PDB file of C-alpha atoms in Angstrom:
ATOM      1  CA  MET A   1       0.011  -0.026  -0.031  1.00 37.00           C
ATOM      2  CA  MET A   2       1.069   3.630  -0.600  1.00 40.00           C
ATOM      3  CA  GLU A   3       0.684   6.593   1.602  1.00 41.00           C
ATOM      4  CA  GLY A   4       0.181   9.942   0.004  1.00 42.00           C
ATOM      5  CA  GLU A   5      -0.457  13.503   1.166  1.00 49.00           C
ATOM      6  CA  ASN A   6      -4.267  13.055   0.943  1.00 57.00           C
ATOM      7  CA  ASP A   7      -4.016   9.718   2.941  1.00 63.00           C
ATOM      8  CA  THR A   8      -4.609   7.614  -0.136  1.00 64.00           C
ATOM      9  CA  THR A   9      -3.616   4.071   0.368  1.00 78.00           C
ATOM     10  CA  VAL A  10      -5.213   2.497  -2.707  1.00 83.00           C
ATOM     11  CA  ARG A  11      -2.549   1.461  -5.268  1.00 87.00           C
ATOM     12  CA  GLU A  12      -4.830   0.401  -8.074  1.00 91.00           C
ATOM     13  CA  PHE A  13      -8.510   0.213  -9.086  1.00 93.00           C
ATOM     14  CA  VAL A  14     -10.340  -2.826 -10.244  1.00 93.00           C
ATOM     15  CA  PHE A  15     -12.760  -2.460 -13.257  1.00 93.00           C
ATOM     16  CA  LEU A  16     -15.869  -4.664 -12.953  1.00 91.00           C
ATOM     17  CA  GLY A  17     -16.469  -4.211 -16.759  1.00 89.00           C
ATOM     18  CA  LEU A  18     -19.579  -4.829 -18.795  1.00 91.00           C
ATOM     19  CA  THR A  19     -19.784  -8.571 -17.922  1.00 89.00           C
ATOM     20  CA  SER A  20     -18.114 -11.400 -15.944  1.00 87.00           C
ATOM     21  CA  LYS A  21     -19.089 -14.216 -18.276  1.00 91.00           C
ATOM     22  CA  PRO A  22     -16.120 -15.415 -20.459  1.00 90.00           C
ATOM     23  CA  GLU A  23     -18.240 -16.340 -23.477  1.00 91.00           C
ATOM     24  CA  VAL A  24     -19.897 -12.945 -23.507  1.00 93.00           C
ATOM     25  CA  LYS A  25     -16.529 -11.278 -23.165  1.00 93.00           C
ATOM     26  CA  VAL A  26     -15.272 -12.892 -26.273  1.00 94.00           C
ATOM     27  CA  LEU A  27     -18.220 -11.599 -28.387  1.00 95.00           C
ATOM     28  CA  LEU A  28     -17.925  -8.159 -26.826  1.00 95.00           C
ATOM     29  CA  PHE A  29     -14.269  -8.183 -27.601  1.00 96.00           C
ATOM     30  CA  ALA A  30     -14.837  -8.909 -31.280  1.00 96.00           C
ATOM     31  CA  PHE A  31     -17.628  -6.412 -31.601  1.00 96.00           C
ATOM     32  CA  PHE A  32     -15.885  -3.484 -29.919  1.00 95.00           C
ATOM     33  CA  LEU A  33     -12.560  -4.280 -31.603  1.00 96.00           C
ATOM     34  CA  ALA A  34     -14.437  -3.808 -34.910  1.00 96.00           C
ATOM     35  CA  VAL A  35     -16.070  -0.632 -33.690  1.00 95.00           C
ATOM     36  CA  TYR A  36     -12.750   0.688 -32.369  1.00 95.00           C
ATOM     37  CA  GLY A  37     -10.960  -0.148 -35.612  1.00 95.00           C
ATOM     38  CA  THR A  38     -13.674   1.551 -37.748  1.00 94.00           C
ATOM     39  CA  THR A  39     -13.598   4.631 -35.518  1.00 94.00           C
ATOM     40  CA  MET A  40      -9.955   5.199 -35.905  1.00 94.00           C
ATOM     41  CA  LEU A  41      -9.954   4.512 -39.603  1.00 93.00           C
ATOM     42  CA  GLY A  42     -13.060   6.706 -40.305  1.00 91.00           C
ATOM     43  CA  ASN A  43     -11.980   9.729 -38.184  1.00 93.00           C
ATOM     44  CA  LEU A  44      -8.403   9.510 -39.541  1.00 92.00           C
ATOM     45  CA  LEU A  45      -9.678   9.512 -43.133  1.00 90.00           C
ATOM     46  CA  ILE A  46     -11.847  12.639 -42.532  1.00 91.00           C
ATOM     47  CA  ALA A  47      -8.988  14.493 -40.815  1.00 91.00           C
ATOM     48  CA  SER A  48      -6.639  13.507 -43.675  1.00 90.00           C
ATOM     49  CA  LEU A  49      -9.100  14.589 -46.366  1.00 91.00           C
ATOM     50  CA  VAL A  50      -9.687  17.915 -44.684  1.00 91.00           C
ATOM     51  CA  ALA A  51      -5.831  18.402 -44.587  1.00 90.00           C
ATOM     52  CA  TYR A  52      -5.081  17.445 -48.164  1.00 88.00           C
ATOM     53  CA  ALA A  53      -8.106  18.014 -50.357  1.00 88.00           C
ATOM     54  CA  PRO A  54      -8.397  21.643 -51.617  1.00 88.00           C
ATOM     55  CA  ILE A  55     -12.134  21.505 -51.878  1.00 87.00           C
ATOM     56  CA  LEU A  56     -12.320  20.944 -48.090  1.00 90.00           C
ATOM     57  CA  HIS A  57     -10.150  24.019 -47.245  1.00 92.00           C
ATOM     58  CA  THR A  58     -12.952  25.988 -45.739  1.00 92.00           C
ATOM     59  CA  PRO A  59     -13.630  27.141 -42.091  1.00 94.00           C
ATOM     60  CA  MET A  60     -16.530  24.588 -41.637  1.00 91.00           C
ATOM     61  CA  TYR A  61     -14.503  21.646 -42.811  1.00 92.00           C
ATOM     62  CA  PHE A  62     -11.396  22.851 -40.803  1.00 94.00           C
ATOM     63  CA  LEU A  63     -13.530  22.668 -37.734  1.00 93.00           C
ATOM     64  CA  LEU A  64     -14.866  19.273 -38.719  1.00 91.00           C
ATOM     65  CA  GLY A  65     -11.509  18.052 -39.399  1.00 93.00           C
ATOM     66  CA  ASN A  66     -10.513  18.965 -35.857  1.00 95.00           C
ATOM     67  CA  LEU A  67     -13.587  17.210 -34.453  1.00 93.00           C
ATOM     68  CA  SER A  68     -12.690  14.088 -36.215  1.00 93.00           C
ATOM     69  CA  PHE A  69      -9.096  14.304 -34.797  1.00 94.00           C
ATOM     70  CA  LEU A  70     -10.612  14.695 -31.364  1.00 95.00           C
ATOM     71  CA  ASP A  71     -12.728  11.610 -31.783  1.00 93.00           C
ATOM     72  CA  PHE A  72      -9.702   9.717 -33.098  1.00 92.00           C
ATOM     73  CA  CYS A  73      -7.951  10.634 -29.729  1.00 94.00           C
ATOM     74  CA  TYR A  74     -11.150  10.298 -27.660  1.00 94.00           C
ATOM     75  CA  SER A  75     -11.795   6.665 -28.595  1.00 92.00           C
ATOM     76  CA  SER A  76      -8.200   5.601 -27.581  1.00 93.00           C
ATOM     77  CA  ILE A  77      -8.578   6.860 -24.127  1.00 95.00           C
ATOM     78  CA  THR A  78     -11.094   4.152 -23.024  1.00 93.00           C
ATOM     79  CA  ALA A  79     -11.558   1.538 -25.763  1.00 93.00           C
ATOM     80  CA  PRO A  80      -7.992  -0.132 -25.525  1.00 93.00           C
ATOM     81  CA  LYS A  81      -8.336  -0.736 -21.758  1.00 93.00           C
ATOM     82  CA  MET A  82     -11.947  -1.987 -22.322  1.00 94.00           C
ATOM     83  CA  LEU A  83     -10.590  -4.502 -24.863  1.00 94.00           C
ATOM     84  CA  VAL A  84      -7.801  -5.731 -22.676  1.00 93.00           C
ATOM     85  CA  GLY A  85     -10.424  -6.345 -19.814  1.00 92.00           C
ATOM     86  CA  PHE A  86     -12.291  -8.656 -22.155  1.00 94.00           C
ATOM     87  CA  LEU A  87      -9.262 -10.857 -22.521  1.00 91.00           C
ATOM     88  CA  SER A  88      -8.317 -10.963 -18.864  1.00 89.00           C
ATOM     89  CA  LYS A  89      -9.751 -12.309 -15.669  1.00 86.00           C
ATOM     90  CA  THR A  90      -9.116  -9.059 -13.772  1.00 88.00           C
ATOM     91  CA  ASN A  91      -8.767  -5.600 -15.204  1.00 90.00           C
ATOM     92  CA  THR A  92      -6.937  -3.136 -13.109  1.00 93.00           C
ATOM     93  CA  ILE A  93      -5.530   0.302 -13.436  1.00 94.00           C
ATOM     94  CA  SER A  94      -2.953   2.057 -11.194  1.00 93.00           C
ATOM     95  CA  TYR A  95      -3.976   5.036  -9.230  1.00 92.00           C
ATOM     96  CA  MET A  96      -1.922   7.364 -11.368  1.00 93.00           C
ATOM     97  CA  GLY A  97      -3.188   5.685 -14.489  1.00 94.00           C
ATOM     98  CA  CYS A  98      -6.742   6.305 -13.286  1.00 94.00           C
ATOM     99  CA  ILE A  99      -5.831   9.999 -12.676  1.00 95.00           C
ATOM    100  CA  CYS A 100      -4.329  10.296 -16.124  1.00 96.00           C
ATOM    101  CA  GLN A 101      -7.334   8.604 -17.819  1.00 96.00           C
ATOM    102  CA  ILE A 102      -9.686  11.103 -16.033  1.00 95.00           C
ATOM    103  CA  PHE A 103      -7.488  14.047 -17.191  1.00 96.00           C
ATOM    104  CA  PHE A 104      -7.278  13.063 -20.901  1.00 96.00           C
ATOM    105  CA  PHE A 105     -10.961  11.956 -20.877  1.00 95.00           C
ATOM    106  CA  HIS A 106     -12.170  15.356 -19.750  1.00 93.00           C
ATOM    107  CA  PHE A 107      -9.491  17.277 -21.654  1.00 96.00           C
ATOM    108  CA  ILE A 108     -10.551  15.796 -25.021  1.00 95.00           C
ATOM    109  CA  GLY A 109     -14.271  15.768 -24.082  1.00 93.00           C
ATOM    110  CA  GLY A 110     -14.163  19.465 -23.009  1.00 92.00           C
ATOM    111  CA  ILE A 111     -12.410  20.534 -26.169  1.00 95.00           C
ATOM    112  CA  LYS A 112     -15.143  18.638 -28.205  1.00 93.00           C
ATOM    113  CA  ILE A 113     -17.941  20.561 -26.271  1.00 92.00           C
ATOM    114  CA  PHE A 114     -16.373  23.895 -26.838  1.00 93.00           C
ATOM    115  CA  LEU A 115     -15.628  23.032 -30.483  1.00 94.00           C
ATOM    116  CA  LEU A 116     -19.317  22.216 -31.137  1.00 92.00           C
ATOM    117  CA  VAL A 117     -20.118  25.688 -29.858  1.00 92.00           C
ATOM    118  CA  ILE A 118     -17.686  27.112 -32.329  1.00 94.00           C
ATOM    119  CA  MET A 119     -19.086  25.161 -35.101  1.00 91.00           C
ATOM    120  CA  ALA A 120     -22.614  26.558 -34.329  1.00 91.00           C
ATOM    121  CA  TYR A 121     -21.058  30.096 -34.441  1.00 93.00           C
ATOM    122  CA  ASP A 122     -19.525  29.206 -37.694  1.00 93.00           C
ATOM    123  CA  ARG A 123     -22.881  28.239 -39.198  1.00 89.00           C
ATOM    124  CA  TYR A 124     -24.418  31.396 -37.763  1.00 90.00           C
ATOM    125  CA  ILE A 125     -21.893  33.636 -39.615  1.00 92.00           C
ATOM    126  CA  ALA A 126     -22.247  31.435 -42.853  1.00 88.00           C
ATOM    127  CA  ILE A 127     -26.104  31.942 -42.839  1.00 87.00           C
ATOM    128  CA  PHE A 128     -26.534  35.424 -41.531  1.00 87.00           C
ATOM    129  CA  CYS A 129     -23.527  36.974 -43.078  1.00 89.00           C
ATOM    130  CA  PRO A 130     -22.680  34.882 -46.153  1.00 87.00           C
ATOM    131  CA  LEU A 131     -20.906  37.759 -48.010  1.00 89.00           C
ATOM    132  CA  ARG A 132     -18.475  38.347 -45.230  1.00 93.00           C
ATOM    133  CA  TYR A 133     -18.209  34.758 -44.107  1.00 93.00           C
ATOM    134  CA  MET A 134     -14.649  34.155 -45.346  1.00 93.00           C
ATOM    135  CA  VAL A 135     -13.391  37.490 -44.064  1.00 94.00           C
ATOM    136  CA  ILE A 136     -14.915  36.995 -40.573  1.00 94.00           C
ATOM    137  CA  MET A 137     -14.046  33.202 -40.299  1.00 94.00           C
ATOM    138  CA  ASN A 138     -10.383  33.608 -41.713  1.00 94.00           C
ATOM    139  CA  GLY A 139      -7.590  31.343 -40.956  1.00 92.00           C
ATOM    140  CA  ALA A 140      -6.251  33.326 -38.128  1.00 95.00           C
ATOM    141  CA  VAL A 141      -9.842  33.490 -36.390  1.00 95.00           C
ATOM    142  CA  CYS A 142     -10.367  29.718 -36.879  1.00 95.00           C
ATOM    143  CA  GLY A 143      -6.957  29.001 -35.391  1.00 95.00           C
ATOM    144  CA  ALA A 144      -7.557  31.270 -32.381  1.00 97.00           C
ATOM    145  CA  LEU A 145     -11.004  29.686 -31.748  1.00 96.00           C
ATOM    146  CA  VAL A 146      -9.505  26.151 -31.841  1.00 97.00           C
ATOM    147  CA  CYS A 147      -6.804  27.130 -29.467  1.00 97.00           C
ATOM    148  CA  ALA A 148      -9.411  28.710 -27.241  1.00 96.00           C
ATOM    149  CA  SER A 149     -11.327  25.343 -27.181  1.00 96.00           C
ATOM    150  CA  TRP A 150      -8.163  23.518 -26.222  1.00 96.00           C
ATOM    151  CA  THR A 151      -7.451  25.896 -23.534  1.00 96.00           C
ATOM    152  CA  GLY A 152     -11.053  25.552 -22.085  1.00 93.00           C
ATOM    153  CA  GLY A 153     -10.792  21.864 -22.301  1.00 94.00           C
ATOM    154  CA  PHE A 154      -7.526  21.919 -20.302  1.00 96.00           C
ATOM    155  CA  VAL A 155      -8.977  24.168 -17.557  1.00 93.00           C
ATOM    156  CA  HIS A 156     -12.019  21.969 -17.244  1.00 90.00           C
ATOM    157  CA  SER A 157      -9.966  18.825 -16.992  1.00 93.00           C
ATOM    158  CA  ILE A 158      -7.445  20.232 -14.472  1.00 94.00           C
ATOM    159  CA  ILE A 159     -10.478  21.189 -12.223  1.00 89.00           C
ATOM    160  CA  GLN A 160     -11.656  17.599 -12.443  1.00 88.00           C
ATOM    161  CA  VAL A 161      -8.206  16.147 -11.498  1.00 92.00           C
ATOM    162  CA  ALA A 162      -7.795  18.706  -8.752  1.00 91.00           C
ATOM    163  CA  ILE A 163     -11.100  17.499  -7.156  1.00 86.00           C
ATOM    164  CA  ILE A 164     -10.013  13.850  -7.382  1.00 90.00           C
ATOM    165  CA  THR A 165      -6.557  14.230  -6.062  1.00 90.00           C
ATOM    166  CA  GLN A 166      -7.664  15.887  -2.936  1.00 88.00           C
ATOM    167  CA  LEU A 167      -9.782  12.853  -1.943  1.00 90.00           C
ATOM    168  CA  PRO A 168      -8.436  10.041   0.237  1.00 90.00           C
ATOM    169  CA  PHE A 169      -8.862   6.464  -1.093  1.00 89.00           C
ATOM    170  CA  CYS A 170      -8.224   3.954   1.768  1.00 85.00           C
ATOM    171  CA  GLY A 171     -10.598   1.059   1.238  1.00 79.00           C
ATOM    172  CA  PRO A 172     -12.921  -0.120  -1.697  1.00 83.00           C
ATOM    173  CA  ASN A 173     -11.174  -0.136  -5.051  1.00 89.00           C
ATOM    174  CA  LYS A 174     -13.782  -1.666  -7.349  1.00 91.00           C
ATOM    175  CA  LEU A 175     -15.110   0.592 -10.225  1.00 91.00           C
ATOM    176  CA  ASP A 176     -18.422  -0.687 -11.596  1.00 88.00           C
ATOM    177  CA  ASN A 177     -17.506   0.378 -15.000  1.00 89.00           C
ATOM    178  CA  PHE A 178     -14.866  -0.069 -17.795  1.00 92.00           C
ATOM    179  CA  TYR A 179     -13.003   3.200 -17.366  1.00 93.00           C
ATOM    180  CA  CYS A 180     -12.020   5.886 -14.766  1.00 93.00           C
ATOM    181  CA  ASP A 181     -14.413   8.843 -14.442  1.00 89.00           C
ATOM    182  CA  VAL A 182     -15.217  11.278 -11.846  1.00 88.00           C
ATOM    183  CA  PRO A 183     -18.647   9.942 -10.705  1.00 86.00           C
ATOM    184  CA  GLN A 184     -17.431   6.359 -10.074  1.00 86.00           C
ATOM    185  CA  VAL A 185     -14.122   7.286  -8.551  1.00 90.00           C
ATOM    186  CA  VAL A 186     -15.594   9.809  -6.181  1.00 89.00           C
ATOM    187  CA  LYS A 187     -17.944   7.193  -4.647  1.00 87.00           C
ATOM    188  CA  LEU A 188     -14.919   5.128  -3.556  1.00 90.00           C
ATOM    189  CA  ALA A 189     -13.410   7.980  -1.471  1.00 90.00           C
ATOM    190  CA  CYS A 190     -13.162   7.673   2.261  1.00 89.00           C
ATOM    191  CA  THR A 191     -14.810  10.869   3.163  1.00 87.00           C
ATOM    192  CA  ASN A 192     -18.086  12.783   2.856  1.00 86.00           C
ATOM    193  CA  THR A 193     -18.261  13.642  -0.865  1.00 84.00           C
ATOM    194  CA  PHE A 194     -21.480  15.769  -0.853  1.00 84.00           C
ATOM    195  CA  VAL A 195     -19.602  19.017  -1.481  1.00 84.00           C
ATOM    196  CA  VAL A 196     -17.397  17.385  -4.138  1.00 83.00           C
ATOM    197  CA  GLU A 197     -20.390  15.963  -5.992  1.00 82.00           C
ATOM    198  CA  LEU A 198     -22.062  19.478  -6.114  1.00 83.00           C
ATOM    199  CA  LEU A 199     -18.858  20.919  -7.476  1.00 81.00           C
ATOM    200  CA  MET A 200     -18.881  18.148 -10.169  1.00 80.00           C
ATOM    201  CA  VAL A 201     -22.438  18.883 -11.098  1.00 79.00           C
ATOM    202  CA  SER A 202     -21.680  22.631 -11.570  1.00 78.00           C
ATOM    203  CA  ASN A 203     -18.484  22.140 -13.468  1.00 75.00           C
ATOM    204  CA  SER A 204     -19.760  19.330 -15.620  1.00 80.00           C
ATOM    205  CA  GLY A 205     -23.470  18.713 -15.478  1.00 80.00           C
ATOM    206  CA  LEU A 206     -24.925  22.299 -15.511  1.00 80.00           C
ATOM    207  CA  VAL A 207     -22.327  23.723 -17.780  1.00 81.00           C
ATOM    208  CA  THR A 208     -22.994  21.007 -20.332  1.00 87.00           C
ATOM    209  CA  LEU A 209     -26.760  21.379 -19.978  1.00 87.00           C
ATOM    210  CA  MET A 210     -26.519  25.199 -20.578  1.00 87.00           C
ATOM    211  CA  CYS A 211     -24.389  24.668 -23.576  1.00 88.00           C
ATOM    212  CA  PHE A 212     -26.728  22.089 -24.995  1.00 90.00           C
ATOM    213  CA  VAL A 213     -29.777  24.443 -24.552  1.00 90.00           C
ATOM    214  CA  VAL A 214     -28.015  27.303 -26.087  1.00 89.00           C
ATOM    215  CA  LEU A 215     -26.872  25.095 -29.101  1.00 90.00           C
ATOM    216  CA  LEU A 216     -30.425  23.680 -29.614  1.00 89.00           C
ATOM    217  CA  VAL A 217     -31.885  27.310 -29.548  1.00 89.00           C
ATOM    218  CA  SER A 218     -29.139  28.541 -31.882  1.00 89.00           C
ATOM    219  CA  TYR A 219     -29.774  25.741 -34.588  1.00 88.00           C
ATOM    220  CA  SER A 220     -33.451  26.191 -34.213  1.00 88.00           C
ATOM    221  CA  ILE A 221     -33.113  29.911 -35.098  1.00 87.00           C
ATOM    222  CA  LEU A 222     -30.710  28.921 -38.069  1.00 86.00           C
ATOM    223  CA  LEU A 223     -32.997  26.211 -39.492  1.00 84.00           C
ATOM    224  CA  ALA A 224     -35.944  28.505 -39.233  1.00 85.00           C
ATOM    225  CA  LYS A 225     -33.967  31.309 -41.091  1.00 82.00           C
ATOM    226  CA  LEU A 226     -33.001  28.688 -43.808  1.00 80.00           C
ATOM    227  CA  ARG A 227     -36.540  27.494 -44.229  1.00 77.00           C
ATOM    228  CA  ALA A 228     -37.871  30.970 -44.621  1.00 73.00           C
ATOM    229  CA  GLY A 229     -35.282  31.951 -47.192  1.00 65.00           C
ATOM    230  CA  SER A 230     -34.709  30.968 -50.825  1.00 58.00           C
ATOM    231  CA  ALA A 231     -30.915  30.807 -51.277  1.00 55.00           C
ATOM    232  CA  PRO A 232     -29.673  28.339 -53.897  1.00 56.00           C
ATOM    233  CA  ASN A 233     -27.567  26.425 -51.329  1.00 63.00           C
ATOM    234  CA  ARG A 234     -30.382  26.298 -48.910  1.00 71.00           C
ATOM    235  CA  SER A 235     -30.851  22.415 -49.012  1.00 76.00           C
ATOM    236  CA  LYS A 236     -27.143  21.873 -48.425  1.00 73.00           C
ATOM    237  CA  ALA A 237     -27.018  24.324 -45.424  1.00 77.00           C
ATOM    238  CA  ILE A 238     -30.149  22.679 -43.913  1.00 80.00           C
ATOM    239  CA  SER A 239     -28.488  19.278 -44.311  1.00 78.00           C
ATOM    240  CA  THR A 240     -25.281  20.553 -42.760  1.00 79.00           C
ATOM    241  CA  CYS A 241     -27.226  22.090 -39.705  1.00 83.00           C
ATOM    242  CA  ALA A 242     -29.245  18.862 -39.309  1.00 83.00           C
ATOM    243  CA  SER A 243     -26.013  16.900 -39.108  1.00 82.00           C
ATOM    244  CA  HIS A 244     -24.663  19.356 -36.481  1.00 83.00           C
ATOM    245  CA  VAL A 245     -27.835  18.943 -34.349  1.00 87.00           C
ATOM    246  CA  THR A 246     -27.632  15.128 -34.644  1.00 86.00           C
ATOM    247  CA  VAL A 247     -23.993  15.173 -33.361  1.00 87.00           C
ATOM    248  CA  VAL A 248     -24.664  17.717 -30.607  1.00 88.00           C
ATOM    249  CA  THR A 249     -27.539  15.606 -29.365  1.00 89.00           C
ATOM    250  CA  LEU A 250     -25.407  12.373 -29.455  1.00 87.00           C
ATOM    251  CA  ILE A 251     -22.568  13.981 -27.577  1.00 88.00           C
ATOM    252  CA  PHE A 252     -24.483  16.242 -25.102  1.00 90.00           C
ATOM    253  CA  GLY A 253     -27.416  13.883 -24.296  1.00 88.00           C
ATOM    254  CA  PRO A 254     -25.333  10.992 -22.646  1.00 88.00           C
ATOM    255  CA  CYS A 255     -22.991  13.627 -21.164  1.00 88.00           C
ATOM    256  CA  ILE A 256     -25.815  15.416 -19.381  1.00 87.00           C
ATOM    257  CA  TYR A 257     -27.241  12.010 -18.152  1.00 87.00           C
ATOM    258  CA  ILE A 258     -23.963  10.912 -16.677  1.00 85.00           C
ATOM    259  CA  TYR A 259     -22.928  14.194 -15.022  1.00 83.00           C
ATOM    260  CA  ILE A 260     -26.230  15.654 -13.850  1.00 79.00           C
ATOM    261  CA  HIS A 261     -26.981  12.930 -11.466  1.00 72.00           C
ATOM    262  CA  PRO A 262     -23.730  11.859  -9.713  1.00 60.00           C
ATOM    263  CA  PHE A 263     -25.397  10.862  -6.343  1.00 62.00           C
ATOM    264  CA  HIS A 264     -26.954   7.585  -7.480  1.00 71.00           C
ATOM    265  CA  SER A 265     -26.310   4.685  -9.854  1.00 75.00           C
ATOM    266  CA  PHE A 266     -28.932   3.574 -12.332  1.00 76.00           C
ATOM    267  CA  PRO A 267     -29.230   0.304 -14.376  1.00 77.00           C
ATOM    268  CA  MET A 268     -28.706   2.346 -17.745  1.00 85.00           C
ATOM    269  CA  ASP A 269     -25.336   4.025 -16.562  1.00 85.00           C
ATOM    270  CA  LYS A 270     -23.056   1.400 -18.346  1.00 88.00           C
ATOM    271  CA  ALA A 271     -25.035   1.418 -21.528  1.00 89.00           C
ATOM    272  CA  ILE A 272     -25.054   5.257 -21.625  1.00 90.00           C
ATOM    273  CA  SER A 273     -21.366   5.134 -20.972  1.00 90.00           C
ATOM    274  CA  VAL A 274     -20.641   2.844 -23.872  1.00 91.00           C
ATOM    275  CA  LEU A 275     -22.759   5.075 -26.170  1.00 90.00           C
ATOM    276  CA  TYR A 276     -20.930   8.190 -24.968  1.00 88.00           C
ATOM    277  CA  THR A 277     -17.342   6.896 -25.176  1.00 91.00           C
ATOM    278  CA  VAL A 278     -17.280   4.108 -27.828  1.00 90.00           C
ATOM    279  CA  ILE A 279     -20.317   4.391 -30.165  1.00 90.00           C
ATOM    280  CA  THR A 280     -20.737   8.144 -30.772  1.00 89.00           C
ATOM    281  CA  PRO A 281     -17.070   8.639 -32.069  1.00 90.00           C
ATOM    282  CA  ILE A 282     -17.915   6.050 -34.759  1.00 89.00           C
ATOM    283  CA  LEU A 283     -21.094   7.724 -35.864  1.00 86.00           C
ATOM    284  CA  ASN A 284     -19.609  11.085 -36.545  1.00 80.00           C
ATOM    285  CA  PRO A 285     -17.802  10.161 -39.734  1.00 79.00           C
ATOM    286  CA  PHE A 286     -20.979   8.491 -41.156  1.00 81.00           C
ATOM    287  CA  ILE A 287     -23.210  11.388 -40.186  1.00 83.00           C
ATOM    288  CA  TYR A 288     -21.054  14.010 -41.836  1.00 76.00           C
ATOM    289  CA  THR A 289     -19.785  12.164 -44.886  1.00 75.00           C
ATOM    290  CA  LEU A 290     -22.725  10.013 -46.168  1.00 68.00           C
ATOM    291  CA  ARG A 291     -24.670  12.975 -47.558  1.00 69.00           C
ATOM    292  CA  ASN A 292     -21.789  15.414 -48.128  1.00 80.00           C
ATOM    293  CA  LYS A 293     -20.961  15.979 -51.749  1.00 83.00           C
ATOM    294  CA  ASP A 294     -17.670  17.764 -51.006  1.00 85.00           C
ATOM    295  CA  PHE A 295     -16.467  14.728 -49.057  1.00 86.00           C
ATOM    296  CA  LYS A 296     -17.538  12.312 -51.795  1.00 83.00           C
ATOM    297  CA  VAL A 297     -15.760  14.533 -54.500  1.00 86.00           C
ATOM    298  CA  ALA A 298     -12.489  14.591 -52.332  1.00 85.00           C
ATOM    299  CA  LEU A 299     -12.673  10.864 -51.787  1.00 83.00           C
ATOM    300  CA  GLU A 300     -13.200  10.175 -55.424  1.00 83.00           C
ATOM    301  CA  LYS A 301     -10.288  12.302 -56.279  1.00 81.00           C
ATOM    302  CA  LEU A 302      -8.157  10.533 -53.711  1.00 74.00           C
ATOM    303  CA  LYS A 303      -9.111   7.189 -55.258  1.00 72.00           C
ATOM    304  CA  GLY A 304      -8.267   8.533 -58.735  1.00 70.00           C
ATOM    305  CA  LYS A 305      -4.803   9.503 -57.681  1.00 64.00           C
ATOM    306  CA  LYS A 306      -4.085   6.152 -56.033  1.00 57.00           C
ATOM    307  CA  GLN A 307      -5.368   4.351 -59.180  1.00 56.00           C
ATOM    308  CA  LYS A 308      -3.024   6.549 -61.410  1.00 56.00           C
ATOM    309  CA  LYS A 309      -0.074   5.684 -59.220  1.00 58.00           C
ATOM    310  CA  LEU A 310      -0.898   1.972 -59.426  1.00 52.00           C
ATOM    311  CA  THR A 311      -1.351   2.134 -63.214  1.00 56.00           C
ATOM    312  CA  PRO A 312       2.046   1.468 -65.048  1.00 55.00           C
TER     313      PRO A 312
END
């Protein structure tokens, strides 16, 4: 056992995972390995296309490429450890490993939330100020906004880690989940955590809920503006906004569910966690690319270049 300044004597945490049945573990391993592989390839493809295809060198696709890169990173925070757990009898993580997982989980997650707000602002400028869009959303502004989202995610994550590291862990070390996160870890602390949970609700739950409401109202106004207008690219703009709303709902819905009620556990908690950490990152590439003509053109050009290189 290890003594720390906050009287922590727990060296490691044990993940109970999604199931304890070996035959089910094998099936889940195969399924989530396929999901993880597809997530990595899909998001990496989008980020690469945005970087190299001239047709995608616009503010909207720049932000979308950043979102795909974040999903690429986000899926690697929890999925590998979950996959390892399916192949082992006991899935453990060190105390410091757990703290690091919490930091990166909230760091990347926080950046995604702020980036979605920026993407909504980008659509607002594109729809209400189309003639000045490229002037307002120039490269310097886009870069500054993305840097601001990274700074916001870092500050949010540091707050979460600061809360956790001040708590003593001296007894129970079993986490009823497949990854470390604040709600589950706080419950194992050897002290009264009422104030800590209130801080967590205000820092994660309420902030996320307010951002979600603001985004829904914003997109409702944008969609109403588009439906009332008669611009030639109206259908494309409506499709883009609809894709944004779908992604916002998929990300914010589970997030609000998880962090707005940290005081109790519910049967749906693990399923929501799987949706939030594993399933959502794989859906984003399909949501944004299946109906997007620019991505299809960029992909066709990429295929054409590869075929020319292979042709003697």
